[in-house]
Short mmCIF file of C-alpha atoms in Angstrom, two decimals:
data_model
loop_
_atom_site.label_atom_id
_atom_site.label_comp_id
_atom_site.label_asym_id
_atom_site.label_seq_id
_atom_site.Cartn_x
_atom_site.Cartn_y
_atom_site.Cartn_z
CA MET A 21 0.18 -0.31 0.08
CA ARG A 22 2.94 2.39 0.47
CA ARG A 23 4.81 1.85 -2.22
CA LYS A 24 1.50 2.72 -4.25
CA ALA A 25 1.11 5.06 -2.40
CA VAL A 26 5.11 6.81 -3.09
CA LEU A 27 4.32 5.93 -6.85
CA PHE A 28 0.82 8.11 -7.49
CA LEU A 29 3.08 10.77 -5.43
CA LEU A 30 5.95 10.37 -8.03
CA ALA A 31 3.70 10.47 -11.10
CA VAL A 32 1.76 13.68 -9.88
CA CYS A 33 5.18 14.84 -9.59
CA LEU A 34 6.29 13.85 -12.69
CA ILE A 35 2.79 15.41 -14.92
CA LEU A 36 3.18 18.58 -12.50
CA THR A 37 6.84 18.39 -13.77
CA LEU A 38 6.01 18.43 -17.35
CA GLY A 39 3.22 21.09 -17.52
CA TYR A 40 5.60 23.76 -15.44
CA GLY A 41 7.93 22.77 -17.69
CA ASP A 42 5.96 23.08 -20.74
CA GLY A 43 5.12 27.01 -19.48
CA TYR A 44 9.11 27.91 -18.49
CA ALA A 45 9.71 26.35 -22.74
CA GLN A 46 6.85 28.91 -24.31
CA TYR A 47 7.86 31.74 -21.22
CA LEU A 48 11.36 31.62 -22.23
CA HIS A 49 10.64 31.78 -26.20
CA GLY A 50 7.98 34.65 -25.62
CA LEU A 51 11.16 36.45 -24.08
CA ARG A 52 13.31 35.43 -26.52
CA MET A 53 11.58 36.82 -29.58
CA PRO A 54 12.84 39.81 -31.46
CA GLY A 55 9.84 42.39 -31.61
CA SER A 56 9.01 43.57 -34.81
CA HIS A 57 10.03 46.86 -36.54
CA THR A 58 6.40 48.24 -35.24
CA GLU A 59 6.79 47.41 -32.05
CA ALA A 60 10.42 49.12 -31.84
CA VAL A 61 9.32 52.51 -33.44
CA CYS A 62 6.39 52.30 -31.21
CA ALA A 63 8.64 52.40 -28.49
CA GLU A 64 11.12 54.98 -29.48
CA LYS A 65 8.22 57.15 -29.97
CA LEU A 66 6.37 56.51 -26.54
CA ALA A 67 10.02 57.29 -24.42
CA GLY A 68 9.90 60.62 -26.89
CA GLU A 69 6.76 61.01 -25.51
CA ILE A 70 7.22 60.94 -22.07
CA ASN A 71 10.28 62.72 -22.18
CA ARG A 72 8.36 65.48 -24.11
CA LEU A 73 5.64 65.75 -21.62
CA ARG A 74 8.49 65.22 -18.27
CA SER A 75 10.30 68.05 -20.22
CA ASP A 76 7.06 70.73 -20.13
CA SER A 77 7.02 69.60 -16.90
CA GLY A 78 10.27 70.89 -15.97
CA LEU A 79 11.98 67.59 -15.68
CA ARG A 80 15.20 66.06 -16.63
CA PRO A 81 14.55 63.78 -19.63
CA LEU A 82 14.51 60.29 -19.03
CA GLU A 83 17.69 58.27 -20.61
CA PRO A 84 17.64 54.91 -22.39
CA ASP A 85 19.47 52.42 -19.75
CA PRO A 86 20.22 49.00 -21.71
CA GLY A 87 19.67 46.86 -17.90
CA LEU A 88 16.21 48.89 -17.27
CA VAL A 89 15.31 47.69 -21.00
CA GLU A 90 16.39 44.01 -20.18
CA VAL A 91 13.88 44.16 -17.15
CA ALA A 92 11.39 45.51 -19.77
CA ASP A 93 11.76 43.36 -22.55
CA TYR A 94 11.58 40.41 -19.45
CA ALA A 95 8.11 41.87 -18.53
CA ALA A 96 6.54 42.18 -21.78
CA GLY A 97 7.63 38.94 -22.92
CA TYR A 98 6.02 36.88 -19.80
CA LEU A 99 2.63 39.03 -21.01
CA THR A 100 2.89 38.15 -24.59
CA VAL A 101 3.24 34.83 -23.46
CA PHE A 102 0.60 34.76 -20.49
CA GLY A 103 -0.88 38.34 -20.34
CA SER A 104 -3.91 39.34 -21.26
CA GLY A 105 -5.84 42.48 -22.13
CA SER A 106 -8.01 41.57 -18.87
CA LYS A 107 -6.15 41.04 -16.56
CA LYS A 108 -4.45 44.88 -16.22
CA VAL A 109 -2.98 44.69 -13.07
CA ASN A 110 0.26 45.42 -11.38
CA LEU A 111 3.01 43.16 -12.87
CA SER A 112 4.91 42.97 -9.67
CA ARG A 113 2.16 41.10 -7.86
CA GLU A 114 2.37 38.82 -11.03
CA ILE A 115 5.67 37.87 -11.45
CA SER A 116 8.85 38.86 -9.59
CA LEU A 117 11.16 41.44 -10.84
CA ASP A 118 13.77 40.28 -8.17
CA TYR A 119 15.82 38.16 -10.80
CA PRO A 120 15.69 39.74 -13.46
CA LEU A 121 16.81 42.94 -11.90
CA LYS A 122 19.63 40.93 -10.33
CA GLN A 123 20.67 39.07 -13.93
CA ALA A 124 20.79 42.74 -15.04
CA GLY A 125 22.92 44.46 -13.02
CA VAL A 126 20.33 47.48 -11.71
CA ALA A 127 19.48 45.95 -8.36
CA GLY A 128 20.15 49.10 -5.62
CA ARG A 129 18.64 51.59 -7.48
CA VAL A 130 14.92 53.04 -6.85
CA ILE A 131 12.68 50.89 -9.30
CA GLY A 132 9.27 52.03 -11.04
CA GLU A 133 6.66 50.04 -13.02
CA VAL A 134 3.83 51.19 -15.47
CA ARG A 135 2.24 49.05 -17.89
CA VAL A 136 -0.20 50.76 -20.60
CA TYR A 137 -2.63 48.79 -23.10
CA SER A 138 -3.93 50.56 -26.33
CA ASN A 139 -5.76 48.92 -29.14
CA LEU A 140 -3.72 52.39 -31.55
CA ASP A 141 -0.62 54.17 -31.19
CA TYR A 142 1.91 55.74 -28.59
CA ARG A 143 -0.16 59.15 -29.02
CA GLU A 144 -3.04 56.85 -27.67
CA MET A 145 -0.57 54.63 -25.18
CA ALA A 146 0.53 58.16 -23.75
CA GLY A 147 -2.91 59.89 -23.18
CA ALA A 148 -3.96 56.76 -21.16
CA ILE A 149 -0.86 57.66 -18.63
CA LEU A 150 -1.72 61.13 -18.04
CA ASP A 151 -5.56 59.96 -17.34
CA SER A 152 -3.98 57.75 -14.42
CA LYS A 153 -2.60 59.11 -11.39
CA THR A 154 -1.36 56.74 -10.66
CA LEU A 155 0.74 56.46 -13.75
CA THR A 156 1.29 59.79 -14.54
CA ASP A 157 2.95 59.96 -10.60
CA GLU A 158 5.34 57.64 -11.75
CA ILE A 159 6.60 58.96 -15.08
CA PHE A 160 6.41 62.13 -13.43
CA TYR A 161 9.05 61.23 -10.68
CA ARG A 162 11.70 63.97 -10.41
CA ASP A 163 14.19 61.18 -9.15
CA TYR A 164 14.28 59.10 -12.18
CA THR A 165 17.16 59.39 -14.86
CA HIS A 166 16.39 56.07 -16.50
CA LEU A 167 13.96 54.28 -18.42
CA GLY A 168 13.71 51.28 -20.56
CA LEU A 169 10.65 50.40 -22.76
CA ARG A 170 9.60 47.88 -24.38
CA VAL A 171 5.73 47.12 -26.77
CA ARG A 172 4.35 43.79 -27.46
CA GLU A 173 1.35 43.06 -29.22
CA LEU A 174 -0.73 40.78 -27.76
CA PRO A 175 -3.19 38.72 -29.10
CA GLY A 176 -5.97 40.01 -30.94
CA GLU A 177 -5.29 44.19 -31.61
CA GLU A 178 -4.06 45.03 -28.01
CA LYS A 179 -0.55 46.27 -27.42
CA VAL A 180 1.49 46.16 -24.36
CA ALA A 181 4.14 49.22 -22.83
CA VAL A 182 6.18 47.75 -20.33
CA ILE A 183 8.46 50.75 -19.02
CA ILE A 184 10.40 50.41 -16.06
CA LEU A 185 11.89 53.28 -14.73
CA GLY A 186 15.16 53.71 -12.52
CA THR A 187 16.81 55.61 -10.30
CA GLY A 188 20.88 55.94 -10.19
CA LEU A 189 22.47 54.03 -7.65
CA ILE A 190 21.28 55.05 -4.78
CA ASP A 191 23.66 56.75 -1.78
CA THR A 192 22.32 55.27 1.63
CA ASP A 193 24.63 56.67 3.66
CA LYS A 194 23.15 60.13 2.62
CA PHE A 195 20.07 59.25 2.81
CA ARG A 196 20.05 57.89 6.61
CA LEU A 197 22.18 61.09 7.31
CA ASP A 198 18.89 63.08 6.01
CA VAL A 199 16.36 61.14 7.69
CA PHE A 200 18.34 61.65 11.59
CA ASN A 201 18.84 65.77 10.48
CA MET A 202 15.27 65.75 9.18
CA VAL A 203 14.22 64.30 12.92
CA ASN A 204 15.90 67.59 14.25
CA ASP A 205 14.23 69.90 12.74
CA VAL A 206 11.15 68.16 13.45
CA ARG A 207 11.94 67.74 16.90
CA ILE A 208 13.80 71.88 17.29
CA LYS A 209 10.34 73.29 15.20
CA ALA A 210 8.42 71.09 18.19
CA GLY A 211 10.74 72.64 21.28
CA VAL A 212 12.38 68.67 21.70
CA GLN A 213 15.91 68.91 22.20
CA LYS A 214 18.19 67.23 19.58
CA VAL A 215 19.37 63.41 19.48
CA GLU A 216 22.18 63.26 18.44
CA TRP A 217 23.65 60.30 16.07
CA SER A 218 24.07 56.87 17.74
CA GLU A 219 26.91 53.97 15.36
CA GLU A 220 25.55 51.80 17.38
CA ALA A 221 22.10 51.99 17.08
CA ALA A 222 22.85 52.98 13.42
CA LEU A 223 24.64 49.02 13.51
CA ALA A 224 21.13 47.49 14.54
CA ALA A 225 19.00 49.40 12.91
CA GLN A 226 20.52 48.39 9.86
CA LYS A 227 20.51 44.59 11.31
CA ARG A 228 16.18 45.38 11.23
CA ALA A 229 16.74 46.77 7.96
CA ARG A 230 17.16 43.43 6.46
CA GLU A 231 15.38 41.92 9.32
CA ILE A 232 12.24 43.13 7.92
CA LEU A 233 12.95 42.11 4.81
CA LEU A 234 11.50 38.50 6.10
CA SER A 235 9.24 40.28 8.58
CA PRO A 236 8.03 43.87 7.82
CA THR A 237 6.55 44.15 11.65
CA HIS A 238 8.31 45.22 15.02
CA THR A 239 8.78 41.09 16.00
CA ARG A 240 11.72 39.61 14.76
CA PRO A 241 12.29 36.43 11.60
CA GLY A 242 13.23 34.06 14.68
CA GLY A 243 9.61 35.39 16.58
CA GLU A 244 11.43 37.66 19.06
CA ASN A 245 10.56 41.33 19.83
CA TRP A 246 12.32 43.74 17.88
CA SER A 247 13.68 44.98 20.95
CA THR A 248 16.04 42.14 21.38
CA VAL A 249 18.29 43.35 18.65
CA LEU A 250 19.77 46.05 21.42
CA LYS A 251 20.82 43.07 23.84
CA GLN A 252 22.51 41.13 20.84
CA SER A 253 24.51 44.65 20.31
CA ASN A 254 25.33 45.23 23.91
CA ILE A 255 23.36 48.40 23.96
CA ARG A 256 21.77 49.82 27.22
CA ALA A 257 18.62 52.17 27.30
CA THR A 258 16.63 53.32 29.58
CA VAL A 259 13.51 54.49 26.94
CA TYR A 260 13.77 52.98 23.41
CA GLY A 261 11.51 52.77 20.37
CA GLU A 262 11.49 51.48 16.85
CA ASN A 263 10.17 52.88 13.61
CA ILE A 264 9.84 50.90 10.54
CA ALA A 265 8.98 51.45 6.69
CA GLY A 266 9.19 50.34 3.52
CA GLY A 267 8.41 51.40 0.06
CA GLN A 268 9.22 55.02 -0.11
CA ARG A 269 11.55 56.18 -1.94
CA ASP A 270 13.06 59.28 -0.25
CA PRO A 271 13.69 60.45 3.17
CA GLN A 272 10.89 63.08 2.14
CA ARG A 273 8.57 60.63 1.72
CA VAL A 274 9.64 57.95 4.39
CA MET A 275 9.16 61.36 7.50
CA ALA A 276 5.70 62.13 6.25
CA SER A 277 5.18 58.54 6.35
CA TRP A 278 6.11 58.48 10.00
CA LEU A 279 4.63 62.11 10.94
CA ASN A 280 0.95 61.13 9.90
CA SER A 281 1.40 58.13 11.72
CA PRO A 282 0.33 59.27 15.48
CA GLY A 283 2.55 56.32 16.78
CA HIS A 284 5.41 56.96 14.67
CA ARG A 285 5.47 61.02 15.82
CA ASP A 286 5.07 60.20 19.02
CA ASN A 287 8.82 58.20 18.56
CA ILE A 288 10.31 60.62 17.19
CA LEU A 289 9.15 63.40 19.34
CA HIS A 290 9.72 61.45 22.42
CA SER A 291 11.19 64.04 24.94
CA ARG A 292 13.85 61.04 26.56
CA PHE A 293 15.03 60.33 23.73
CA ASN A 294 18.65 61.39 22.96
CA ARG A 295 19.95 59.26 20.55
CA LEU A 296 19.05 57.90 17.42
CA GLY A 297 20.66 55.32 14.60
CA VAL A 298 19.06 55.12 10.71
CA GLY A 299 18.87 52.27 9.20
CA LEU A 300 18.67 52.05 5.58
CA LEU A 301 18.42 48.92 3.39
CA VAL A 302 17.50 49.17 -0.51
CA GLY A 303 15.83 44.80 -1.68
CA SER A 304 16.92 43.54 -4.95
CA ASP A 305 13.35 45.08 -6.17
CA GLY A 306 14.71 48.72 -5.71
CA ARG A 307 12.17 49.32 -2.96
CA LEU A 308 13.39 51.09 0.24
CA HIS A 309 13.16 49.37 3.86
CA TRP A 310 13.73 52.11 6.48
CA THR A 311 14.59 51.64 10.53
CA GLN A 312 15.38 54.17 13.03
CA ILE A 313 16.05 53.47 16.71
CA PHE A 314 15.62 55.60 19.24
CA LEU A 315 17.44 55.52 22.68
CA ALA A 316 17.34 57.16 25.91
CA GLN A 317 20.72 56.76 27.89
CA LYS A 318 22.34 58.80 30.67
CA LYS A 319 25.44 61.08 30.58
CA SER A 320 28.16 60.59 32.02
CA GLY A 321 30.08 63.11 34.50
CA SER A 322 30.86 65.09 31.90
CA GLY A 323 27.77 65.49 30.01
CA ARG A 324 28.42 63.46 27.48
CA ILE A 325 26.70 60.59 26.21
CA ASN A 326 28.79 57.16 27.27
CA GLU A 327 28.74 56.50 23.64
CA ILE A 328 31.50 57.97 20.45
CA SER A 329 29.37 59.57 18.21
CA LYS A 330 29.62 59.00 13.93
CA ILE A 331 27.96 60.77 11.45
CA PRO A 332 27.72 58.90 7.88
CA LYS A 333 29.75 61.05 5.66
CA ARG A 334 28.23 63.29 2.89
CA HIS A 335 28.70 62.43 -0.80
#
């Protein structure tokens, strides 16, 4: 009986493997199919129209980037095989771009994705972008510097344009320092003493930034409370707090997000906190993962905090 069950499971696994194997082969074939001349012309004209719209809004034009083009080709190839006009949801919910981002060497950058469907031409696609606030915000994001664009024809008359937008490499040290300075700006305006940079808290915050990739909560991947990272880092504090966030593209956005949340705002303005460490990690998908660790630490008789203060260098 046990032998029959094992043979049955093996047969099921073989069927599933063959099924997925055919689908994967079709998928790779879709990725490798060269785009038609019509698709290439449409993509070139759409890129020009996007840059015209950005220039009219006082933004710099986007430069073509081979790595982002490769990622756009990957996504467009997927849609050619498996996509359809009736399934117009965010691409990142259908496939993971982590692997192509790594392969294309563009990990470590802020990445955005826009997908536009149209039965007509690039003008209609540009119009569809302007008709959507979400897509418009993406296209007109001021910090984007490069793009990759692919247009593919889907079954029927419909076309899809996949636009991958990206920044240059993120200067994480500068972003961390910007967040630190913005915290003090907010505290000064609120009449609260400034915090000092804590390198020990910053190292713990970096560790937590890596952890929230796996568990985006105040519970660590192993199930412990976040504060156990302090003990592991030999940090002593009478009061402590943590803020975390994910997806905000820059210090201004993450600070706005925290300040609009009562609990996070309370940490930023807590009068007993006198030390702060900021962590930041860029995921392989380009998403930014932010952490702040606030500490209340006693001062020595000399009036200085019992810890050497090191602030990330400006670049």
